[in-house]
Rosetta silent file (secondary structure, phi, psi, omega in degrees, C-alpha in Angstrom):
SEQUENCE: MSRIFGDALHAAFVVPDIDREIARVLALGMGPVFVMRRIRVAARYRGERHDPLITAAFVYSGTMQLEFLQQHDDTPSASIEFLARKPEGGLQHFAYFSDDFDASLQAASAKGQDFDVVQEYIHEDGTPYEIYIEPSNAPGSLLIQLVQHGPLEAMYNRMQEICATWDGTDPVRNAIDLLPKDMQPASEALSC
SCORE:     score description
SCORE:     0.000 S_00000001
   1 L     0.000  -17.284 -179.308  131.993   51.485  167.081 S_00000001
   2 H   -62.135  -27.223  178.029  135.131   49.388  166.640 S_00000001
   3 H   -65.755  -21.286 -179.917  132.929   46.556  165.357 S_00000001
   4 H  -101.710  -47.263 -169.910  132.034   48.850  162.446 S_00000001
   5 H  -111.676   -3.051 -179.052  135.037   51.146  161.870 S_00000001
   6 L    91.518 -158.063 -177.820  137.990   49.401  163.546 S_00000001
   7 L   -71.428  138.804  177.605  140.307   50.932  166.136 S_00000001
   8 L   -68.868  142.163  176.936  139.616   54.508  167.188 S_00000001
   9 L   -84.857  -47.356  179.095  142.153   57.111  166.131 S_00000001
  10 E  -160.773  168.415  168.993  141.303   59.714  168.759 S_00000001
  11 E  -111.058  135.745 -175.193  138.757   61.281  171.051 S_00000001
  12 E  -123.037  139.651 -177.779  138.024   64.948  170.324 S_00000001
  13 E  -117.845  127.497  171.795  136.729   67.690  172.575 S_00000001
  14 E   -93.133  128.360 -171.901  135.125   70.919  171.361 S_00000001
  15 L  -133.856  153.848  177.284  135.948   73.634  173.868 S_00000001
  16 L   -80.605  -18.783 -177.912  135.303   77.367  174.324 S_00000001
  17 L  -141.432   93.962 -174.780  138.939   78.096  175.361 S_00000001
  18 H   -67.490  -32.689 -179.953  141.584   75.917  173.751 S_00000001
  19 H   -65.394  -33.609  175.499  144.497   77.597  175.523 S_00000001
  20 H   -64.529  -41.152  179.997  143.014   76.607  178.882 S_00000001
  21 H   -68.469  -39.076  176.667  142.800   72.985  177.688 S_00000001
  22 H   -60.600  -44.523  179.029  146.374   73.060  176.363 S_00000001
  23 H   -62.303  -39.732  179.612  147.574   74.330  179.756 S_00000001
  24 H   -64.419  -41.860  179.704  145.623   71.571  181.550 S_00000001
  25 H   -65.700  -45.024  179.589  147.163   68.845  179.363 S_00000001
  26 H   -63.584  -36.252  178.849  150.678   70.222  179.813 S_00000001
  27 H   -63.649  -25.499  176.358  150.141   70.421  183.596 S_00000001
  28 L   -76.170  -13.679 -176.126  149.515   66.652  183.525 S_00000001
  29 L    94.180    5.184  175.664  152.937   66.160  181.945 S_00000001
  30 L   -82.938  145.834  176.298  151.537   65.214  178.541 S_00000001
  31 L   161.983  179.951   -6.750  153.157   66.813  175.530 S_00000001
  32 L   -71.186  164.408  176.746  154.207   68.358  173.405 S_00000001
  33 E   -98.368  129.812  179.734  150.916   69.726  172.123 S_00000001
  34 E  -101.245  125.886 -171.224  150.735   70.264  168.359 S_00000001
  35 E  -122.607  136.853  165.577  148.566   73.214  167.348 S_00000001
  36 E  -110.822  103.810 -170.473  147.036   74.479  164.106 S_00000001
  37 E   -98.259  128.991  172.651  146.049   77.964  165.170 S_00000001
  38 E    51.177   59.578  177.792  143.306   80.065  163.575 S_00000001
  39 E  -104.424  141.573  176.144  143.002   78.238  160.272 S_00000001
  40 E   -93.177  117.944 -172.765  140.118   78.740  157.867 S_00000001
  41 L  -107.706  127.529  175.992  139.023   75.260  156.789 S_00000001
  42 L   -67.473  125.537 -172.893  137.087   74.543  153.582 S_00000001
  43 E  -152.705  160.509  167.524  134.004   72.650  154.706 S_00000001
  44 E  -120.713  132.930  176.501  130.409   71.690  154.095 S_00000001
  45 E  -118.351  118.863 -178.217  128.003   71.666  157.038 S_00000001
  46 L    49.021   44.069  173.392  124.769   69.750  156.502 S_00000001
  47 L    87.838   -8.754 -178.427  125.303   69.962  152.742 S_00000001
  48 E  -112.350  143.872 -178.143  126.038   73.702  152.496 S_00000001
  49 E   -71.389  121.969  174.951  129.460   75.319  152.056 S_00000001
  50 L  -146.845  131.174 -176.931  130.680   77.029  155.234 S_00000001
  51 L  -114.465   94.782 -176.623  134.366   77.597  156.078 S_00000001
  52 L   -74.684  155.365  174.285  134.881   77.932  159.846 S_00000001
  53 E   -99.167  114.527 -172.687  137.871   79.574  161.523 S_00000001
  54 E  -130.910  163.463  163.839  139.268   77.039  163.996 S_00000001
  55 E  -123.045  132.995  177.580  142.189   76.094  166.182 S_00000001
  56 E  -122.890  138.680  178.623  142.952   72.402  166.588 S_00000001
  57 E  -130.823  140.727 -177.300  145.406   70.920  169.097 S_00000001
  58 E  -129.103  143.361  174.814  146.672   67.333  169.309 S_00000001
  59 E  -150.388  150.556  178.461  148.576   65.424  171.984 S_00000001
  60 E  -115.557  147.163  163.542  149.420   61.782  172.578 S_00000001
  61 E  -126.778  102.602 -171.877  149.703   59.635  175.662 S_00000001
  62 L    64.415 -123.953  179.522  151.193   56.426  174.317 S_00000001
  63 L   -93.933   -3.004 -178.076  148.995   55.424  171.389 S_00000001
  64 E   -88.052  121.959  176.576  146.005   57.477  172.553 S_00000001
  65 E  -101.333  134.698  170.986  145.519   60.765  170.710 S_00000001
  66 E  -110.791  141.077  175.623  143.430   63.570  172.152 S_00000001
  67 E  -123.722  141.018  175.075  142.217   66.428  169.968 S_00000001
  68 E  -123.941  135.443 -178.423  140.864   69.774  171.153 S_00000001
  69 E  -126.554  136.900  170.985  138.936   72.123  168.852 S_00000001
  70 E  -131.668  132.154  174.426  137.887   75.738  169.273 S_00000001
  71 E   -99.736  136.950 -173.631  135.957   77.686  166.666 S_00000001
  72 L  -101.648   -2.267  178.454  136.652   81.430  166.564 S_00000001
  73 L  -135.091 -177.691 -177.701  133.660   82.612  164.528 S_00000001
  74 L  -104.991   23.767  175.590  129.961   81.834  164.231 S_00000001
  75 L   -58.216  132.049  178.640  130.134   80.063  160.867 S_00000001
  76 L   -55.463  131.628 -177.161  127.617   77.189  160.895 S_00000001
  77 L  -164.906  169.806  174.850  129.456   73.969  161.789 S_00000001
  78 H   -63.798  -32.662  179.361  129.328   70.813  163.854 S_00000001
  79 H   -68.488  -44.810  178.533  131.340   72.628  166.549 S_00000001
  80 H   -63.592  -41.511  177.560  128.894   75.537  166.810 S_00000001
  81 H   -59.768  -43.639 -179.802  126.000   73.064  166.910 S_00000001
  82 H   -63.451  -47.820 -178.047  127.735   71.143  169.717 S_00000001
  83 H   -67.049  -25.359  174.932  128.474   74.264  171.802 S_00000001
  84 H   -64.955  -32.919  178.001  124.855   75.419  171.445 S_00000001
  85 H   -84.618  -31.723 -172.575  123.891   72.208  173.293 S_00000001
  86 L  -140.324   77.990 -173.043  126.850   72.167  175.658 S_00000001
  87 L   -58.566  -26.083  179.677  128.366   75.678  176.101 S_00000001
  88 L   -78.555   -8.284 -179.416  131.039   74.475  178.533 S_00000001
  89 L    86.277  177.078  178.875  132.371   72.108  175.854 S_00000001
  90 E   156.691 -169.244 -178.746  133.133   68.426  176.061 S_00000001
  91 E   -65.522  120.597 -178.449  133.606   65.199  174.146 S_00000001
  92 E  -106.401  -40.206 -176.556  132.232   65.717  170.626 S_00000001
  93 E  -154.268  161.944  168.036  133.512   62.820  168.511 S_00000001
  94 E  -112.347  143.382 -176.808  135.593   59.704  168.077 S_00000001
  95 E  -113.386  148.611  179.236  137.702   59.383  164.913 S_00000001
  96 E  -141.757  148.809  173.435  138.482   56.377  162.718 S_00000001
  97 E   -78.307  150.272  176.415  140.456   55.908  159.509 S_00000001
  98 E  -145.668  134.777  174.961  138.569   55.017  156.337 S_00000001
  99 L   -82.022  -23.926 -175.363  139.836   54.110  152.870 S_00000001
 100 L  -154.147  109.891 -175.849  136.447   54.849  151.313 S_00000001
 101 H   -60.141  -45.672 -179.488  133.749   56.899  153.077 S_00000001
 102 H   -61.144  -43.648  178.990  130.864   55.500  151.007 S_00000001
 103 H   -63.979  -39.315  178.188  132.024   51.921  151.576 S_00000001
 104 H   -63.114  -42.476  179.285  132.387   52.584  155.325 S_00000001
 105 H   -67.934  -36.818  176.898  128.853   53.980  155.522 S_00000001
 106 H   -66.836  -40.562  178.056  127.489   51.033  153.525 S_00000001
 107 H   -63.426  -39.854  177.737  129.296   48.571  155.811 S_00000001
 108 H   -63.378  -43.140  179.405  127.797   50.324  158.849 S_00000001
 109 H   -62.433  -40.076  178.390  124.334   50.123  157.317 S_00000001
 110 H   -63.524  -25.177  178.265  124.819   46.408  156.626 S_00000001
 111 L   -94.625    9.550  173.542  125.581   45.996  160.347 S_00000001
 112 L    94.249   10.739 -179.101  122.369   47.799  161.295 S_00000001
 113 L  -127.372  112.202  176.597  123.621   51.356  161.877 S_00000001
 114 L   -96.518  145.464 -178.358  122.766   54.148  159.450 S_00000001
 115 E  -127.522  150.915  171.907  124.500   57.512  159.648 S_00000001
 116 E  -110.984  140.918  178.224  123.841   61.010  158.314 S_00000001
 117 E   -77.740  127.484  178.361  126.699   63.287  157.260 S_00000001
 118 E   -98.003  -48.764 -176.188  126.880   66.388  159.454 S_00000001
 119 E  -145.540  150.606  175.910  130.093   68.027  158.256 S_00000001
 120 E  -133.914  136.061  166.815  132.840   67.451  155.695 S_00000001
 121 E   -96.585  132.832 -166.737  136.292   69.008  155.426 S_00000001
 122 E  -126.221  152.336  171.972  137.033   69.231  151.729 S_00000001
 123 L   -75.336  171.960  178.330  139.853   69.549  149.193 S_00000001
 124 L   -55.031  -34.105 -178.348  139.850   72.374  146.617 S_00000001
 125 L   -81.644    0.757  177.359  137.947   70.133  144.181 S_00000001
 126 L    92.807   -5.829  178.494  135.178   69.597  146.765 S_00000001
 127 L   -78.937  140.531 -178.038  135.979   65.985  147.646 S_00000001
 128 E   -79.676  144.998  170.325  136.053   65.307  151.388 S_00000001
 129 E  -112.063  -10.654  171.853  139.127   64.148  153.286 S_00000001
 130 E  -144.410  141.444  170.725  137.236   64.006  156.623 S_00000001
 131 E  -131.534  148.958  176.633  133.558   63.498  157.332 S_00000001
 132 E  -115.840  126.718 -175.137  131.608   63.803  160.568 S_00000001
 133 E  -127.326  155.558  175.561  128.560   61.579  160.890 S_00000001
 134 E  -131.216  151.746  177.419  125.802   60.997  163.434 S_00000001
 135 E   -57.775  133.489 -177.482  123.451   58.056  163.882 S_00000001
 136 L   -58.982  -32.245 -176.932  120.360   58.633  161.712 S_00000001
 137 L   -94.648    6.471 -177.000  118.070   57.722  164.597 S_00000001
 138 L  -145.346   62.433  178.097  119.887   59.815  167.240 S_00000001
 139 L   -60.327  145.014 -179.212  120.600   63.387  166.114 S_00000001
 140 L    89.192    1.231  179.282  122.563   65.351  168.690 S_00000001
 141 L   -82.613 -176.560  171.882  124.534   62.321  169.844 S_00000001
 142 L   -59.657  146.746  178.636  128.301   61.959  169.809 S_00000001
 143 E   -94.853  160.649  170.073  129.705   62.192  166.308 S_00000001
 144 E  -113.352  133.498  174.469  131.963   59.813  164.435 S_00000001
 145 E  -107.956  129.675  172.197  134.735   61.283  162.313 S_00000001
 146 E  -107.932  128.874 -175.027  136.054   59.282  159.374 S_00000001
 147 E  -120.066  133.112  176.295  139.512   60.368  158.157 S_00000001
 148 E   -67.654  142.214  169.480  141.179   59.330  154.908 S_00000001
 149 L   -63.639  154.063  176.980  144.481   57.499  155.160 S_00000001
 150 L   135.416 -136.770 -174.223  147.351   59.532  153.764 S_00000001
 151 H   -57.807  -38.179  178.562  149.015   62.825  154.749 S_00000001
 152 H   -66.401  -36.196  177.861  147.041   63.246  157.987 S_00000001
 153 H   -62.858  -42.968  178.311  148.002   59.709  159.000 S_00000001
 154 H   -63.292  -40.193  177.644  151.682   60.518  158.427 S_00000001
 155 H   -62.842  -45.494 -179.718  151.301   63.702  160.503 S_00000001
 156 H   -63.178  -41.737  178.592  149.630   61.792  163.355 S_00000001
 157 H   -61.248  -41.037  179.552  152.331   59.100  163.304 S_00000001
 158 H   -66.075  -41.722  176.917  155.058   61.744  163.528 S_00000001
 159 H   -58.565  -45.433 -179.439  153.279   63.454  166.444 S_00000001
 160 H   -60.927  -42.782  178.089  153.057   60.133  168.286 S_00000001
 161 H   -60.445  -45.039 -178.714  156.782   59.488  167.753 S_00000001
 162 H   -65.854  -44.104  179.991  157.706   62.936  169.075 S_00000001
 163 H   -62.784  -33.393 -177.238  155.413   62.648  172.113 S_00000001
 164 H   -65.178  -24.550 -177.966  156.898   59.227  172.989 S_00000001
 165 L  -120.685   20.367 -176.323  160.342   60.758  173.539 S_00000001
 166 L   -62.967  132.233 -179.018  159.363   64.248  174.704 S_00000001
 167 L  -102.833    9.818  178.281  161.848   65.740  177.170 S_00000001
 168 L    94.289   -8.265  179.810  159.624   68.608  178.340 S_00000001
 169 L   -88.752  158.465  176.321  161.099   71.234  176.031 S_00000001
 170 L    48.464   64.460 -170.882  159.177   73.210  173.406 S_00000001
 171 L   -70.154  -24.306  178.748  155.769   72.236  174.878 S_00000001
 172 E  -121.304  122.015 -174.602  153.593   73.889  172.192 S_00000001
 173 E  -126.214  158.790 -178.778  154.508   73.213  168.559 S_00000001
 174 E   -83.848  111.596 -179.635  153.129   74.106  165.156 S_00000001
 175 H   -68.565  -27.174 -178.265  151.294   71.068  163.723 S_00000001
 176 H   -61.118  -30.724  178.413  151.141   72.668  160.275 S_00000001
 177 H   -60.931  -20.669 -178.394  154.904   72.124  159.950 S_00000001
 178 H   -90.465   -6.029  179.294  154.201   68.369  159.861 S_00000001
 179 L   -90.582  148.885  171.365  151.811   68.567  156.894 S_00000001
 180 L   -59.885  149.852 -176.595  152.892   68.377  153.260 S_00000001
 181 H   -53.684  -39.116 -176.583  153.028   71.863  151.694 S_00000001
 182 H   -71.894  -10.794  177.728  150.011   71.185  149.448 S_00000001
 183 H  -107.108   -2.118 -176.968  147.837   70.446  152.509 S_00000001
 184 L   -72.934  121.604 -178.807  148.939   73.357  154.661 S_00000001
 185 L   -75.800  158.554  173.872  145.934   75.590  155.354 S_00000001
 186 L   -70.723  132.479  179.633  146.051   79.356  155.305 S_00000001
 187 E  -105.979  139.250  179.420  146.548   80.637  158.830 S_00000001
 188 L   -95.381    7.451  173.858  145.055   83.919  160.014 S_00000001
 189 L  -144.585  157.527 -172.545  147.705   84.184  162.750 S_00000001
 190 L   -96.324  -23.875 -174.846  151.433   83.589  162.669 S_00000001
 191 L  -114.587  160.045  176.581  152.256   81.869  165.953 S_00000001
 192 L   -98.020    0.000    0.000  150.976   78.807  167.693 S_00000001
């Protein structure tokens, strides 16, 4: 996919138990893990508005970011669709930055690969800041996530800096603290 979208940002795993995955990563000596716990995210899934309740966790090893996602409800989403096929969880998507989602999809089509939008995370005005796409000719395959440059990029860069000098203390941290106030989602729990 790098021939179409450039360098990958991360590999993401949808899992049934995120705390187990966080413990496994920490046991490897990777960390700290940055968590957004039990957030309700404004989203569209296959064109219809559905707002899933999720926990997302991020960790770096050098420049490689891993993301782990767990959904806590049965709201229709790409994660629920994935777990219906693979209940034990696993690799769901690779992420790439995009300055313009439509232009990225047109460039992919020009290179012979058409994609369908599966899910979008959206701003209050309904415009997407992340989209999840699948090859038009291969539904059920791994997804591609396109992420807008901007506040999420700054958050990811800060996480990478912190992980590069981690001394083993404070192994689980609140990722929401790294987002600008206007992007901080409502959390349905107080601790990470």
